Amino acid sequence: MSSGSKRLKNLQICRPFVFGNMAVPLKEDRSPDIPTDHTHSWTVFLKGVNGDDLSSFVKRVVFKLHETYANSTRSIEEPPFEVTETGWGEFEISIRVYFVPEASEKNVVMYHHLKLHPYGPEAEQQKTNGATVTSMQYDEFVFNEPTESLFEILTKKPGAVLPSQKSMLVPFSVESENEELDRLSDAHAKVQANIRRLTERIHVLEQENAALQSL
């Protein structure tokens, strides 16, 4: 086993980050290169809490956009780990994170639903004002039994940054959690409606079958 690749038993290190997007409505004096049906400019990103640098242990971040975008797979090799585009629709973006070789860690993937439009009780007012829409989620990279090299990178090298206070991200987390709860509630309602339709259809088929058997 090479120097630095030995894993430190019974040790766990976490590093917080946020991912999500910001979007702003396009103005009438937009660039002529932007398609006329595009309504927003948006940026999807992955970054450290309060701007903490992740590049000491993150090698690259790959964003997979909707297939209608040219070069829909965007690999970002250095910070800021973000992609800026324009568009008119919301869709799911996969974000795959690759760590530096010294970490000897598998890449991780997360998903973010691109948000372009305001959400909540003040949505209409925000839409009228052309307010910037921000949708962010808090998460943590968890390294179980990290290599000695990764431990050195995260804790001892000059410039190593310890995690910022998670409490500072509570508004973002609560907002995202509420949005996710609403989406789950809508999905649950749709599933229940489908179940009712299928149940009714099965009942009709059973009646038709019984009628045929009685002939």
mmCIF file of C-alpha atoms in Angstrom:
data_model
loop_
_atom_site.group_PDB
_atom_site.id
_atom_site.type_symbol
_atom_site.label_atom_id
_atom_site.label_comp_id
_atom_site.label_asym_id
_atom_site.label_seq_id
_atom_site.Cartn_x
_atom_site.Cartn_y
_atom_site.Cartn_z
ATOM 1 C CA MET A 1 0.000 0.000 0.000
ATOM 2 C CA SER A 2 1.486 3.342 -1.070
ATOM 3 C CA SER A 3 2.196 6.126 1.400
ATOM 4 C CA GLY A 4 -0.900 8.173 2.091
ATOM 5 C CA SER A 5 -3.353 5.589 0.769
ATOM 6 C CA LYS A 6 -3.755 3.887 4.135
ATOM 7 C CA ARG A 7 -7.208 4.464 5.580
ATOM 8 C CA LEU A 8 -7.738 5.827 9.058
ATOM 9 C CA LYS A 9 -9.997 3.439 10.919
ATOM 10 C CA ASN A 10 -12.947 4.600 12.997
ATOM 11 C CA LEU A 11 -12.702 8.141 11.673
ATOM 12 C CA GLN A 12 -15.273 10.200 9.793
ATOM 13 C CA ILE A 13 -14.821 13.644 8.258
ATOM 14 C CA CYS A 14 -17.671 15.754 6.878
ATOM 15 C CA ARG A 15 -17.495 18.779 4.637
ATOM 16 C CA PRO A 16 -20.653 20.857 4.035
ATOM 17 C CA PHE A 17 -21.702 22.275 0.687
ATOM 18 C CA VAL A 18 -24.701 23.729 -1.079
ATOM 19 C CA PHE A 19 -26.037 23.067 -4.551
ATOM 20 C CA GLY A 20 -28.883 24.539 -6.532
ATOM 21 C CA ASN A 21 -29.572 27.347 -8.947
ATOM 22 C CA MET A 22 -30.270 31.035 -9.343
ATOM 23 C CA ALA A 23 -32.494 32.404 -12.117
ATOM 24 C CA VAL A 24 -33.456 35.853 -13.328
ATOM 25 C CA PRO A 25 -35.980 36.863 -16.013
ATOM 26 C CA LEU A 26 -34.437 38.034 -19.290
ATOM 27 C CA LYS A 27 -34.951 41.660 -20.198
ATOM 28 C CA GLU A 28 -36.189 43.018 -23.502
ATOM 29 C CA ASP A 29 -32.707 44.234 -24.458
ATOM 30 C CA ARG A 30 -31.370 40.687 -24.381
ATOM 31 C CA SER A 31 -28.507 39.561 -26.601
ATOM 32 C CA PRO A 32 -29.648 38.717 -30.151
ATOM 33 C CA ASP A 33 -27.884 35.366 -29.741
ATOM 34 C CA ILE A 34 -30.451 34.256 -27.146
ATOM 35 C CA PRO A 35 -33.434 32.365 -28.628
ATOM 36 C CA THR A 36 -36.613 34.448 -28.587
ATOM 37 C CA ASP A 37 -38.571 31.816 -26.639
ATOM 38 C CA HIS A 38 -36.088 31.801 -23.749
ATOM 39 C CA THR A 39 -37.451 33.601 -20.703
ATOM 40 C CA HIS A 40 -34.729 33.284 -18.052
ATOM 41 C CA SER A 41 -31.001 33.277 -17.481
ATOM 42 C CA TRP A 42 -29.969 30.716 -14.879
ATOM 43 C CA THR A 43 -26.903 29.324 -13.153
ATOM 44 C CA VAL A 44 -26.687 25.880 -11.573
ATOM 45 C CA PHE A 45 -23.882 25.437 -9.074
ATOM 46 C CA LEU A 46 -22.172 23.430 -6.371
ATOM 47 C CA LYS A 47 -20.101 25.360 -3.863
ATOM 48 C CA GLY A 48 -18.825 25.436 -0.322
ATOM 49 C CA VAL A 49 -20.808 26.919 2.516
ATOM 50 C CA ASN A 50 -20.379 30.698 2.587
ATOM 51 C CA GLY A 51 -17.980 30.455 -0.340
ATOM 52 C CA ASP A 52 -15.591 27.914 1.226
ATOM 53 C CA ASP A 53 -13.175 26.470 -1.350
ATOM 54 C CA LEU A 54 -13.884 22.829 -2.260
ATOM 55 C CA SER A 55 -11.183 22.465 -4.904
ATOM 56 C CA SER A 56 -8.645 20.988 -2.481
ATOM 57 C CA PHE A 57 -10.594 17.720 -2.536
ATOM 58 C CA VAL A 58 -13.049 18.087 -5.457
ATOM 59 C CA LYS A 59 -11.380 17.361 -8.804
ATOM 60 C CA ARG A 60 -14.303 18.201 -11.079
ATOM 61 C CA VAL A 61 -18.073 18.524 -11.199
ATOM 62 C CA VAL A 62 -20.153 17.281 -14.130
ATOM 63 C CA PHE A 63 -23.569 18.828 -14.755
ATOM 64 C CA LYS A 64 -25.999 16.897 -16.976
ATOM 65 C CA LEU A 65 -28.510 19.304 -18.499
ATOM 66 C CA HIS A 66 -31.628 18.603 -20.522
ATOM 67 C CA GLU A 67 -30.762 16.848 -23.775
ATOM 68 C CA THR A 68 -32.099 19.780 -25.815
ATOM 69 C CA TYR A 69 -29.048 21.834 -24.804
ATOM 70 C CA ALA A 70 -25.967 21.655 -26.995
ATOM 71 C CA ASN A 71 -23.187 19.777 -25.211
ATOM 72 C CA SER A 72 -25.650 18.833 -22.481
ATOM 73 C CA THR A 73 -22.935 17.245 -20.322
ATOM 74 C CA ARG A 74 -20.739 20.003 -18.895
ATOM 75 C CA SER A 75 -17.552 19.094 -17.047
ATOM 76 C CA ILE A 76 -16.175 21.866 -14.828
ATOM 77 C CA GLU A 77 -12.578 21.258 -13.787
ATOM 78 C CA GLU A 78 -12.022 24.187 -11.409
ATOM 79 C CA PRO A 79 -14.072 26.582 -9.285
ATOM 80 C CA PRO A 80 -16.489 28.096 -9.579
ATOM 81 C CA PHE A 81 -18.241 24.786 -10.205
ATOM 82 C CA GLU A 82 -21.210 26.176 -12.105
ATOM 83 C CA VAL A 83 -22.931 26.367 -15.483
ATOM 84 C CA THR A 84 -24.836 29.383 -16.790
ATOM 85 C CA GLU A 85 -27.451 29.059 -19.525
ATOM 86 C CA THR A 86 -30.738 30.528 -20.729
ATOM 87 C CA GLY A 87 -34.042 28.732 -21.229
ATOM 88 C CA TRP A 88 -37.767 28.663 -20.682
ATOM 89 C CA GLY A 89 -38.471 25.396 -18.863
ATOM 90 C CA GLU A 90 -37.671 23.696 -15.583
ATOM 91 C CA PHE A 91 -36.092 20.245 -15.515
ATOM 92 C CA GLU A 92 -33.951 17.928 -13.424
ATOM 93 C CA ILE A 93 -30.168 18.364 -13.506
ATOM 94 C CA SER A 94 -27.797 15.666 -12.320
ATOM 95 C CA ILE A 95 -24.644 16.850 -10.565
ATOM 96 C CA ARG A 96 -21.801 14.340 -10.330
ATOM 97 C CA VAL A 97 -18.815 15.130 -8.129
ATOM 98 C CA TYR A 98 -15.376 13.578 -8.689
ATOM 99 C CA PHE A 99 -12.807 13.739 -5.907
ATOM 100 C CA VAL A 100 -9.046 14.142 -6.151
ATOM 101 C CA PRO A 101 -7.055 10.898 -6.667
ATOM 102 C CA GLU A 102 -5.576 11.124 -3.168
ATOM 103 C CA ALA A 103 -9.056 10.644 -1.719
ATOM 104 C CA SER A 104 -9.573 7.201 -3.295
ATOM 105 C CA GLU A 105 -13.309 7.893 -3.096
ATOM 106 C CA LYS A 106 -16.056 6.999 -5.553
ATOM 107 C CA ASN A 107 -17.815 9.845 -7.297
ATOM 108 C CA VAL A 108 -21.170 10.909 -5.904
ATOM 109 C CA VAL A 109 -24.245 12.134 -7.743
ATOM 110 C CA MET A 110 -27.128 14.343 -6.650
ATOM 111 C CA TYR A 111 -30.117 15.812 -8.450
ATOM 112 C CA HIS A 112 -31.502 19.312 -8.532
ATOM 113 C CA HIS A 113 -34.778 20.453 -10.067
ATOM 114 C CA LEU A 114 -34.033 23.686 -11.907
ATOM 115 C CA LYS A 115 -36.267 26.427 -10.576
ATOM 116 C CA LEU A 116 -37.050 29.483 -12.706
ATOM 117 C CA HIS A 117 -40.233 30.867 -11.174
ATOM 118 C CA PRO A 118 -40.934 32.361 -7.724
ATOM 119 C CA TYR A 119 -42.541 30.119 -5.169
ATOM 120 C CA GLY A 120 -44.703 30.839 -2.123
ATOM 121 C CA PRO A 121 -47.218 33.440 -0.961
ATOM 122 C CA GLU A 122 -45.248 36.344 -2.493
ATOM 123 C CA ALA A 123 -44.662 34.625 -5.831
ATOM 124 C CA GLU A 124 -46.849 36.932 -7.911
ATOM 125 C CA GLN A 125 -45.272 40.071 -6.491
ATOM 126 C CA GLN A 126 -41.783 38.670 -7.031
ATOM 127 C CA LYS A 127 -42.680 37.730 -10.604
ATOM 128 C CA THR A 128 -43.950 41.268 -11.250
ATOM 129 C CA ASN A 129 -40.743 42.744 -9.835
ATOM 130 C CA GLY A 130 -38.560 40.394 -11.871
ATOM 131 C CA ALA A 131 -36.924 39.134 -8.694
ATOM 132 C CA THR A 132 -34.026 36.708 -8.736
ATOM 133 C CA VAL A 133 -35.135 33.176 -7.863
ATOM 134 C CA THR A 134 -32.814 31.129 -5.669
ATOM 135 C CA SER A 135 -33.223 27.429 -4.910
ATOM 136 C CA MET A 136 -30.495 25.853 -2.779
ATOM 137 C CA GLN A 137 -30.064 22.700 -0.732
ATOM 138 C CA TYR A 138 -27.616 21.955 2.040
ATOM 139 C CA ASP A 139 -25.721 18.663 2.103
ATOM 140 C CA GLU A 140 -22.464 17.190 3.343
ATOM 141 C CA PHE A 141 -19.686 15.105 1.849
ATOM 142 C CA VAL A 142 -19.112 12.324 4.357
ATOM 143 C CA PHE A 143 -15.776 10.530 4.222
ATOM 144 C CA ASN A 144 -15.765 7.346 6.276
ATOM 145 C CA GLU A 145 -12.282 6.103 7.146
ATOM 146 C CA PRO A 146 -10.563 8.605 4.826
ATOM 147 C CA THR A 147 -7.091 8.003 3.440
ATOM 148 C CA GLU A 148 -4.182 9.616 5.228
ATOM 149 C CA SER A 149 -3.706 11.861 2.195
ATOM 150 C CA LEU A 150 -7.301 13.068 2.249
ATOM 151 C CA PHE A 151 -7.112 13.645 5.988
ATOM 152 C CA GLU A 152 -4.015 15.765 5.398
ATOM 153 C CA ILE A 153 -5.770 17.764 2.672
ATOM 154 C CA LEU A 154 -8.860 18.416 4.766
ATOM 155 C CA THR A 155 -7.207 19.241 8.068
ATOM 156 C CA LYS A 156 -3.543 20.088 7.926
ATOM 157 C CA LYS A 157 -2.546 21.637 4.618
ATOM 158 C CA PRO A 158 -2.171 25.428 4.498
ATOM 159 C CA GLY A 159 -5.457 26.980 3.492
ATOM 160 C CA ALA A 160 -7.565 24.077 4.731
ATOM 161 C CA VAL A 161 -10.950 25.422 5.771
ATOM 162 C CA LEU A 162 -13.039 23.904 8.519
ATOM 163 C CA PRO A 163 -16.803 23.619 7.917
ATOM 164 C CA SER A 164 -18.855 26.764 8.377
ATOM 165 C CA GLN A 165 -21.842 26.860 10.713
ATOM 166 C CA LYS A 166 -24.735 24.810 9.353
ATOM 167 C CA SER A 167 -27.163 27.093 11.190
ATOM 168 C CA MET A 168 -26.434 29.853 8.667
ATOM 169 C CA LEU A 169 -28.097 27.738 5.984
ATOM 170 C CA VAL A 170 -31.343 27.054 7.802
ATOM 171 C CA PRO A 171 -33.458 29.410 5.590
ATOM 172 C CA PHE A 172 -32.262 27.652 2.434
ATOM 173 C CA SER A 173 -32.784 24.206 3.925
ATOM 174 C CA VAL A 174 -36.266 24.974 5.226
ATOM 175 C CA GLU A 175 -37.350 26.501 1.916
ATOM 176 C CA SER A 176 -36.062 23.531 -0.067
ATOM 177 C CA GLU A 177 -37.623 21.065 2.350
ATOM 178 C CA ASN A 178 -41.004 22.810 2.051
ATOM 179 C CA GLU A 179 -40.779 22.724 -1.721
ATOM 180 C CA GLU A 180 -39.882 19.037 -1.635
ATOM 181 C CA LEU A 181 -42.799 18.308 0.703
ATOM 182 C CA ASP A 182 -45.163 20.076 -1.702
ATOM 183 C CA ARG A 183 -43.793 18.082 -4.643
ATOM 184 C CA LEU A 184 -44.163 14.843 -2.687
ATOM 185 C CA SER A 185 -47.711 15.806 -1.710
ATOM 186 C CA ASP A 186 -48.607 16.476 -5.353
ATOM 187 C CA ALA A 187 -47.020 13.201 -6.421
ATOM 188 C CA HIS A 188 -48.910 11.323 -3.696
ATOM 189 C CA ALA A 189 -52.200 12.868 -4.829
ATOM 190 C CA LYS A 190 -51.516 11.822 -8.429
ATOM 191 C CA VAL A 191 -50.670 8.270 -7.361
ATOM 192 C CA GLN A 192 -53.862 8.047 -5.317
ATOM 193 C CA ALA A 193 -55.900 9.325 -8.272
ATOM 194 C CA ASN A 194 -54.315 6.712 -10.538
ATOM 195 C CA ILE A 195 -55.070 3.990 -8.002
ATOM 196 C CA ARG A 196 -58.722 5.072 -7.862
ATOM 197 C CA ARG A 197 -58.991 5.028 -11.658
ATOM 198 C CA LEU A 198 -57.386 1.588 -11.863
ATOM 199 C CA THR A 199 -59.635 0.273 -9.097
ATOM 200 C CA GLU A 200 -62.710 1.547 -10.917
ATOM 201 C CA ARG A 201 -61.479 0.039 -14.183
ATOM 202 C CA ILE A 202 -60.843 -3.328 -12.519
ATOM 203 C CA HIS A 203 -64.335 -3.230 -11.014
ATOM 204 C CA VAL A 204 -65.862 -2.572 -14.437
ATOM 205 C CA LEU A 205 -63.849 -5.399 -16.010
ATOM 206 C CA GLU A 206 -64.906 -7.794 -13.252
ATOM 207 C CA GLN A 207 -68.553 -6.901 -13.855
ATOM 208 C CA GLU A 208 -68.151 -7.400 -17.602
ATOM 209 C CA ASN A 209 -66.438 -10.735 -17.027
ATOM 210 C CA ALA A 210 -69.184 -11.867 -14.660
ATOM 211 C CA ALA A 211 -71.797 -10.894 -17.231
ATOM 212 C CA LEU A 212 -70.037 -12.898 -19.948
ATOM 213 C CA GLN A 213 -69.774 -15.962 -17.710
ATOM 214 C CA SER A 214 -73.502 -15.825 -16.948
ATOM 215 C CA LEU A 215 -74.405 -16.107 -20.669
#
